[in-house]
Coordinates of C-alpha atoms in Angstrom, one line a residue:
M1 CA -43.4 132.3 173.2
P2 CA -41.9 133.0 176.5
R3 CA -39.4 130.3 177.5
A4 CA -37.3 130.0 180.3
L5 CA -33.7 130.2 179.5
P6 CA -31.3 127.3 181.1
V7 CA -28.4 128.4 183.5
V8 CA -25.6 126.9 184.3
L9 CA -22.1 127.9 186.6
I10 CA -19.2 125.5 186.2
M11 CA -16.5 125.9 188.2
L12 CA -13.3 125.4 186.2
S13 CA -9.7 124.3 187.1
L14 CA -7.4 125.6 188.5
A15 CA -5.3 126.0 185.6
S16 CA -8.3 127.5 183.6
T17 CA -7.8 130.8 182.4
L18 CA -10.4 133.7 182.8
T19 CA -33.5 171.2 185.7
Y20 CA -36.6 171.3 186.7
A21 CA -37.1 169.5 190.3
A22 CA -40.9 167.9 189.3
A23 CA -42.0 165.0 190.1
P24 CA -41.8 161.5 187.7
A25 CA -43.0 162.3 184.2
P26 CA -46.0 159.9 183.6
Q27 CA -44.5 156.9 181.9
F28 CA -46.7 155.6 178.4
Q29 CA -49.0 152.7 179.5
S30 CA -51.0 150.6 177.9
G31 CA -53.5 151.7 174.5
D32 CA -51.5 155.3 174.2
V33 CA -50.8 156.5 170.7
V34 CA -48.3 159.0 171.8
A35 CA -47.7 161.6 169.0
L36 CA -44.4 163.1 168.8
I37 CA -44.4 166.7 167.3
G38 CA -41.2 168.2 167.0
Y39 CA -38.4 169.2 164.0
S40 CA -35.9 167.4 162.2
I41 CA -34.7 165.6 165.9
T42 CA -37.6 163.8 165.9
H43 CA -38.4 163.9 162.3
G44 CA -34.6 161.6 161.3
R45 CA -32.9 161.1 164.4
K46 CA -33.3 158.6 167.0
W47 CA -34.1 160.1 170.6
H48 CA -37.7 158.2 170.2
R49 CA -36.0 155.0 168.8
Y50 CA -34.1 155.0 171.8
V51 CA -37.0 155.6 174.7
Y52 CA -39.0 153.0 172.5
S53 CA -36.6 150.2 172.1
Y54 CA -37.2 150.7 176.1
Y55 CA -40.3 150.5 176.4
L56 CA -40.8 147.3 174.5
T57 CA -37.6 145.0 176.1
R58 CA -38.4 146.7 179.4
F59 CA -42.7 146.4 179.3
P60 CA -42.8 143.8 176.5
D61 CA -47.0 143.6 177.5
R62 CA -47.5 147.6 177.6
Q63 CA -48.6 147.8 174.0
V64 CA -47.7 151.6 173.8
R65 CA -47.5 153.0 169.6
F66 CA -44.9 156.0 169.0
V67 CA -46.3 158.3 165.6
N68 CA -43.3 160.2 164.4
E69 CA -44.9 163.9 163.8
G70 CA -41.8 165.5 163.5
I71 CA -41.0 167.6 160.2
A72 CA -37.3 169.1 159.3
G73 CA -37.4 173.2 160.3
D74 CA -40.4 173.1 162.3
S75 CA -42.1 176.0 164.4
A76 CA -44.6 175.2 167.1
G77 CA -47.0 177.6 164.3
G78 CA -45.6 174.9 161.5
A79 CA -47.3 172.1 164.0
L80 CA -50.5 174.4 164.4
R81 CA -50.9 174.7 160.8
R82 CA -51.1 170.9 159.9
L83 CA -52.7 169.6 162.7
D84 CA -55.8 169.0 161.2
W85 CA -54.0 166.8 158.5
D86 CA -51.0 165.7 159.7
I87 CA -51.2 165.3 163.6
L88 CA -54.7 163.9 164.8
P89 CA -56.0 161.8 161.6
H90 CA -53.1 159.1 164.1
Q91 CA -56.1 159.8 166.5
P92 CA -53.4 159.8 168.8
N93 CA -54.5 160.1 173.1
A94 CA -50.6 161.7 174.0
A95 CA -48.5 163.6 172.9
V96 CA -44.5 164.9 172.8
I97 CA -44.2 169.0 172.1
F98 CA -40.9 169.2 171.5
L99 CA -40.1 172.4 169.3
G100 CA -38.9 175.7 169.6
M101 CA -35.2 175.0 167.9
N102 CA -36.6 176.6 165.0
D103 CA -38.9 178.8 166.5
V104 CA -36.5 181.9 168.5
G105 CA -35.2 183.1 164.8
R106 CA -31.2 182.0 165.5
G107 CA -30.3 184.5 163.0
Y108 CA -31.6 187.4 165.5
Y109 CA -29.1 186.6 167.9
K110 CA -25.2 187.4 165.7
V111 CA -23.1 189.9 167.3
N112 CA -23.9 193.4 167.7
A113 CA -27.3 192.9 166.4
D114 CA -29.0 196.3 166.3
V115 CA -32.5 197.2 168.5
R116 CA -35.0 196.1 165.8
T117 CA -33.1 192.8 165.6
I118 CA -33.2 192.8 169.2
A119 CA -36.7 193.3 170.1
A120 CA -37.8 190.9 167.3
R121 CA -36.0 188.1 169.4
Q122 CA -38.9 189.6 171.7
T123 CA -42.0 188.6 169.2
A124 CA -40.6 185.7 168.4
L125 CA -40.7 184.4 171.6
D126 CA -44.1 185.7 171.7
N127 CA -45.3 184.3 168.8
Y128 CA -44.0 180.6 170.3
R129 CA -45.7 181.3 173.3
K130 CA -49.0 181.8 171.8
N131 CA -48.7 179.3 169.6
M132 CA -47.4 176.7 171.8
D133 CA -50.7 177.3 174.3
E134 CA -52.8 177.2 171.2
L135 CA -51.5 173.9 169.8
A136 CA -51.9 172.3 173.2
G137 CA -55.6 173.9 173.1
K138 CA -56.4 171.9 170.5
L139 CA -54.8 169.5 170.7
Q140 CA -56.7 168.4 173.6
A141 CA -59.8 169.9 172.1
G142 CA -58.9 166.9 169.2
G143 CA -58.6 164.2 172.3
V144 CA -54.9 163.8 173.0
K145 CA -55.9 164.0 177.0
K146 CA -51.7 163.3 177.7
L147 CA -48.9 166.1 177.2
W148 CA -45.6 166.0 177.5
F149 CA -43.5 168.8 176.9
F150 CA -40.2 168.8 176.7
T151 CA -38.0 172.2 176.9
P152 CA -35.9 172.3 174.1
S153 CA -32.5 170.8 173.3
P154 CA -29.7 173.0 173.9
Y155 CA -28.2 175.4 171.3
D156 CA -24.4 175.2 171.5
D157 CA -23.1 178.9 172.1
T158 CA -20.6 178.0 174.7
A159 CA -18.1 175.0 172.0
Q160 CA -15.3 176.5 170.4
L161 CA -16.7 175.1 167.5
E162 CA -16.1 176.3 163.6
A163 CA -20.0 176.8 162.9
E164 CA -20.7 180.6 163.3
N165 CA -22.1 180.9 167.0
F166 CA -25.3 183.2 167.4
P167 CA -24.4 183.7 171.5
G168 CA -28.0 183.9 173.4
V169 CA -29.8 181.3 171.5
N170 CA -30.0 179.1 174.3
G171 CA -30.9 180.9 177.2
A172 CA -34.3 181.6 174.6
L173 CA -34.1 178.4 174.2
A174 CA -34.5 177.9 178.1
Q175 CA -37.0 180.4 178.2
C176 CA -38.9 178.5 175.3
G177 CA -38.8 175.4 178.1
R178 CA -39.9 178.3 181.4
F179 CA -43.5 179.0 178.9
G180 CA -43.3 174.4 178.3
A181 CA -43.8 175.2 182.2
E182 CA -46.5 176.9 182.7
L183 CA -48.9 175.1 179.5
A184 CA -48.0 171.7 181.2
A185 CA -49.1 173.0 184.5
K186 CA -52.2 174.8 182.2
Y187 CA -53.2 171.3 180.5
G188 CA -52.3 169.3 183.1
G189 CA -49.2 167.8 180.8
A190 CA -45.9 166.9 182.5
V191 CA -42.6 169.2 182.1
I192 CA -39.6 167.2 181.0
D193 CA -36.2 168.9 180.9
L194 CA -33.7 169.0 178.4
N195 CA -32.0 171.8 178.5
G196 CA -30.9 172.7 181.7
P197 CA -29.8 168.6 182.3
M198 CA -28.2 168.4 179.3
T199 CA -26.3 172.3 179.1
A200 CA -25.2 171.5 182.7
L201 CA -23.5 168.2 181.2
N202 CA -22.3 170.1 177.9
L203 CA -19.8 173.1 180.8
E204 CA -18.9 170.4 182.8
H205 CA -17.1 168.9 179.9
Q206 CA -16.4 172.4 178.7
K207 CA -14.9 172.8 181.1
A208 CA -11.1 170.3 180.2
D209 CA -12.2 170.7 176.9
P210 CA -13.7 173.6 175.5
K211 CA -14.4 172.1 171.7
F212 CA -16.5 169.1 173.8
T213 CA -20.1 169.3 172.6
I214 CA -22.7 166.4 173.1
I215 CA -25.1 168.5 170.4
G216 CA -22.2 168.3 167.5
P217 CA -20.7 170.6 164.9
D218 CA -23.6 172.7 163.6
R219 CA -24.7 173.4 167.5
V220 CA -27.9 172.5 166.7
H221 CA -28.6 168.3 166.0
P222 CA -26.9 165.8 168.5
G223 CA -25.5 162.5 167.1
D224 CA -26.5 159.4 168.1
V225 CA -24.5 159.6 171.3
G226 CA -26.3 163.0 171.9
M227 CA -29.3 161.2 171.1
M228 CA -29.5 159.0 174.0
V229 CA -28.1 161.0 176.3
I230 CA -32.1 162.6 175.6
A231 CA -33.3 159.2 175.5
Y232 CA -31.7 158.5 178.8
T233 CA -32.8 162.1 180.4
V234 CA -36.3 161.4 179.3
L235 CA -36.5 157.6 181.1
R236 CA -35.3 159.1 184.1
A237 CA -37.6 161.6 183.3
Q238 CA -40.6 159.3 183.7
G239 CA -39.1 157.8 187.0
A240 CA -38.6 154.1 184.6
P241 CA -37.2 151.9 186.5
A242 CA -33.5 150.2 186.3
L243 CA -34.1 146.9 186.5
V244 CA -34.0 144.6 183.9
S245 CA -34.6 141.0 186.3
K246 CA -32.2 139.9 189.3
V247 CA -31.5 136.8 191.0
S248 CA -29.5 135.5 193.6
V249 CA -28.0 131.9 194.1
D250 CA -27.5 131.3 197.8
G251 CA -26.9 127.6 198.6
P252 CA -30.7 125.8 198.2
K253 CA -32.2 129.1 198.3
V254 CA -32.9 131.6 194.9
T255 CA -34.7 134.7 195.2
A256 CA -35.2 136.6 191.6
D257 CA -37.1 139.8 191.1
N258 CA -38.6 140.3 187.8
A259 CA -37.7 137.4 186.9
T260 CA -39.3 133.3 188.1
V261 CA -36.4 130.6 188.4
T262 CA -37.0 126.4 188.3
N263 CA -35.0 123.9 188.2
L264 CA -32.7 124.8 190.9
K265 CA -29.9 122.5 190.8
Q266 CA -26.2 122.5 192.8
T267 CA -23.4 119.9 192.0
P268 CA -19.6 119.7 194.1
E269 CA -18.6 121.4 189.6
G270 CA -21.7 124.1 190.4
V271 CA -25.4 124.9 190.2
S272 CA -27.5 125.2 187.2
F273 CA -31.5 126.6 187.3
D274 CA -34.3 127.8 184.4
C275 CA -34.8 131.5 184.5
L276 CA -38.0 133.2 183.1
A277 CA -37.4 137.0 183.2
K278 CA -40.0 139.5 182.2
A279 CA -37.9 141.7 180.5
L280 CA -35.2 141.8 178.4
P281 CA -31.7 144.3 178.3
W282 CA -31.6 147.8 176.7
P283 CA -30.3 147.1 173.8
L284 CA -27.9 149.8 173.0
E285 CA -25.9 149.9 169.3
A286 CA -22.0 150.9 168.7
S287 CA -23.1 154.6 167.5
A288 CA -24.7 155.6 171.1
Q289 CA -22.5 153.4 173.2
A290 CA -19.9 156.5 174.7
A291 CA -23.3 157.6 176.1
L292 CA -22.0 155.7 179.2
R293 CA -19.5 157.4 179.5
L294 CA -21.9 160.8 179.9
V295 CA -24.4 159.3 182.1
P296 CA -24.6 156.8 184.5
L297 CA -27.1 155.3 181.9
E298 CA -26.5 151.4 182.9
A299 CA -26.1 151.5 186.6
D300 CA -29.8 153.5 186.3
L301 CA -31.5 152.7 183.3
D302 CA -30.3 148.7 182.9
Q303 CA -29.8 146.3 185.3
E304 CA -30.0 142.7 185.1
K305 CA -28.1 141.4 187.8
L306 CA -27.1 137.5 188.7
T307 CA -25.9 136.7 192.4
A308 CA -24.4 133.4 192.9
T309 CA -22.0 132.5 196.6
L310 CA -20.7 129.5 195.8
P311 CA -17.4 127.9 196.7
A312 CA -13.9 129.8 195.3
G313 CA -12.8 129.0 192.2
Q314 CA -13.5 130.0 188.5
Y315 CA -16.9 129.6 187.3
R316 CA -17.8 129.6 183.3
L317 CA -21.2 130.9 182.9
L318 CA -23.5 129.3 180.2
I319 CA -26.8 130.4 178.9
E320 CA -28.7 128.2 177.1
G321 CA -25.4 126.2 177.0
Q322 CA -24.0 129.1 175.6
E323 CA -20.4 130.8 177.7
V324 CA -21.3 133.8 178.0
G325 CA -18.2 134.4 180.5
C326 CA -16.4 133.8 183.2
Y327 CA -16.5 135.2 186.8
D328 CA -14.7 134.0 190.0
A329 CA -16.7 134.0 193.6
A330 CA -15.4 136.4 194.7
A331 CA -17.1 138.2 191.9
L332 CA -21.1 136.0 191.4
G333 CA -21.1 136.9 194.8
A334 CA -20.4 140.5 194.5
G335 CA -23.3 140.4 192.1
G336 CA -22.8 141.2 188.1
N337 CA -24.7 143.3 185.7
L338 CA -25.6 140.7 182.8
A339 CA -27.3 143.9 180.6
L340 CA -24.7 145.4 178.0
N341 CA -23.5 141.9 177.5
D342 CA -24.0 141.1 174.0
K343 CA -23.2 137.3 173.7
T344 CA -25.9 136.2 176.4
P345 CA -29.2 135.0 174.4
Q346 CA -31.6 137.7 176.4
Y347 CA -29.1 140.4 174.8
Q348 CA -29.4 138.9 170.9
Q349 CA -32.9 138.9 171.4
A350 CA -33.0 142.1 172.3
W351 CA -31.0 143.0 169.8
K352 CA -33.9 141.7 167.2
V353 CA -36.3 143.8 168.9
W354 CA -34.2 146.5 168.3
Q355 CA -33.5 145.8 164.5
T356 CA -37.1 145.7 163.7
N357 CA -37.8 149.1 165.1
E358 CA -35.3 150.3 163.5
Q359 CA -37.0 149.3 160.2
R360 CA -39.8 150.4 161.4
S361 CA -38.5 153.5 161.9
A362 CA -36.7 153.9 158.9
L363 CA -40.2 153.6 157.5
E364 CA -41.8 156.6 159.3
V365 CA -39.2 158.7 158.4
R366 CA -39.6 157.8 155.0
L367 CA -43.4 159.1 155.3
R368 CA -42.3 161.9 157.6
T369 CA -40.2 163.2 154.4
Y370 CA -43.5 162.7 152.3
A371 CA -45.4 164.9 154.6
Q372 CA -42.0 167.8 154.6
V373 CA -43.2 168.1 151.1
R374 CA -46.7 168.2 151.5
T375 CA -46.5 170.8 154.1
I376 CA -44.7 173.1 151.3
L377 CA -47.9 172.3 148.8
V378 CA -50.1 172.9 151.3
A379 CA -48.6 176.4 152.1
G380 CA -48.7 177.1 148.3
K381 CA -52.2 176.1 147.9
V382 CA -50.3 173.2 145.1
N383 CA -52.9 170.8 143.5
E384 CA -51.3 167.9 144.7
D385 CA -52.9 166.0 142.2
D386 CA -51.6 168.6 139.3
E387 CA -48.3 166.7 138.7
A388 CA -46.6 169.8 136.3
A389 CA -48.2 172.4 139.5
V390 CA -45.7 169.9 142.4
D391 CA -43.2 169.6 139.7
A392 CA -42.8 173.3 139.7

């Protein structure tokens, strides 16, 4: 049950130390069951876990369910083939379509490709366009009325990496993104551009360091930092708010945004009040926090502001009796962001939400691996009840 957190600021003694320029894509809403249709980046990696944890902590009253429908190595044609037995049985009313990396035929982009291979590139793009169109149409016919088309995250063909390079793959993925934009217009969906912003970010940092990549050493699969950049880009495209909560205390006056403040008391030593916020900060695991240096994630998406006008001096900030920081009066007057302060009780609550979501996600990955194996059995027309045939 939500409870107001007692907040106290106590003065210390003097001796103390201290793209696509489109309208914002719709957000996910209560009642949405969102099928996340993709390949390995959705199957086993974390972009959607980060997005989901944002929704769980920022919009605790929204009942949104994400369903991982990624399969490593999958394509638009593969998603189409498994639609009836793997995706639609979850009865989604919404879907994210995040495909393309395995559709373009990366092997067709070897240096000095012959005429036949170059022609195969166009055939692959044509097949992608056809399969995506059919997939979107069948999703809507199956009751999935809300569609988000993600442009493919980049293939890093510009970084100086040891992995074999296939120059031109990212250009093909950008073309896939343009097809997605066309389909979004056709089916009344939304487009979220990952390829453009992430490619630009890569190129900007590669000016100083040619080996820099937000994608990873294999040029395809971003790690947790890249996954957080994807999550940031998705949420920004949806117009997700920066505000967690904002409290400003100025003498006997207090103002609050997305929070309720009661029991304000002032003494010569400081000020205290009870605060009931309507959201928690967005928790960021350590492996993804380097994204803070790449995109303005904190400023754009994670603002839990506290401002207090107090006499000159040094102050301890206590929340639920726990000291979470020391500040001088000037810093408090300017206002500070508590969202990434992992000492606060509210951050610790948010971290428990993240841990629960991680447990759920880990179980879901196991189920997706089962589905991945099943796609092989279905394609081979193997009787799943025949153990010998399955083993073979």
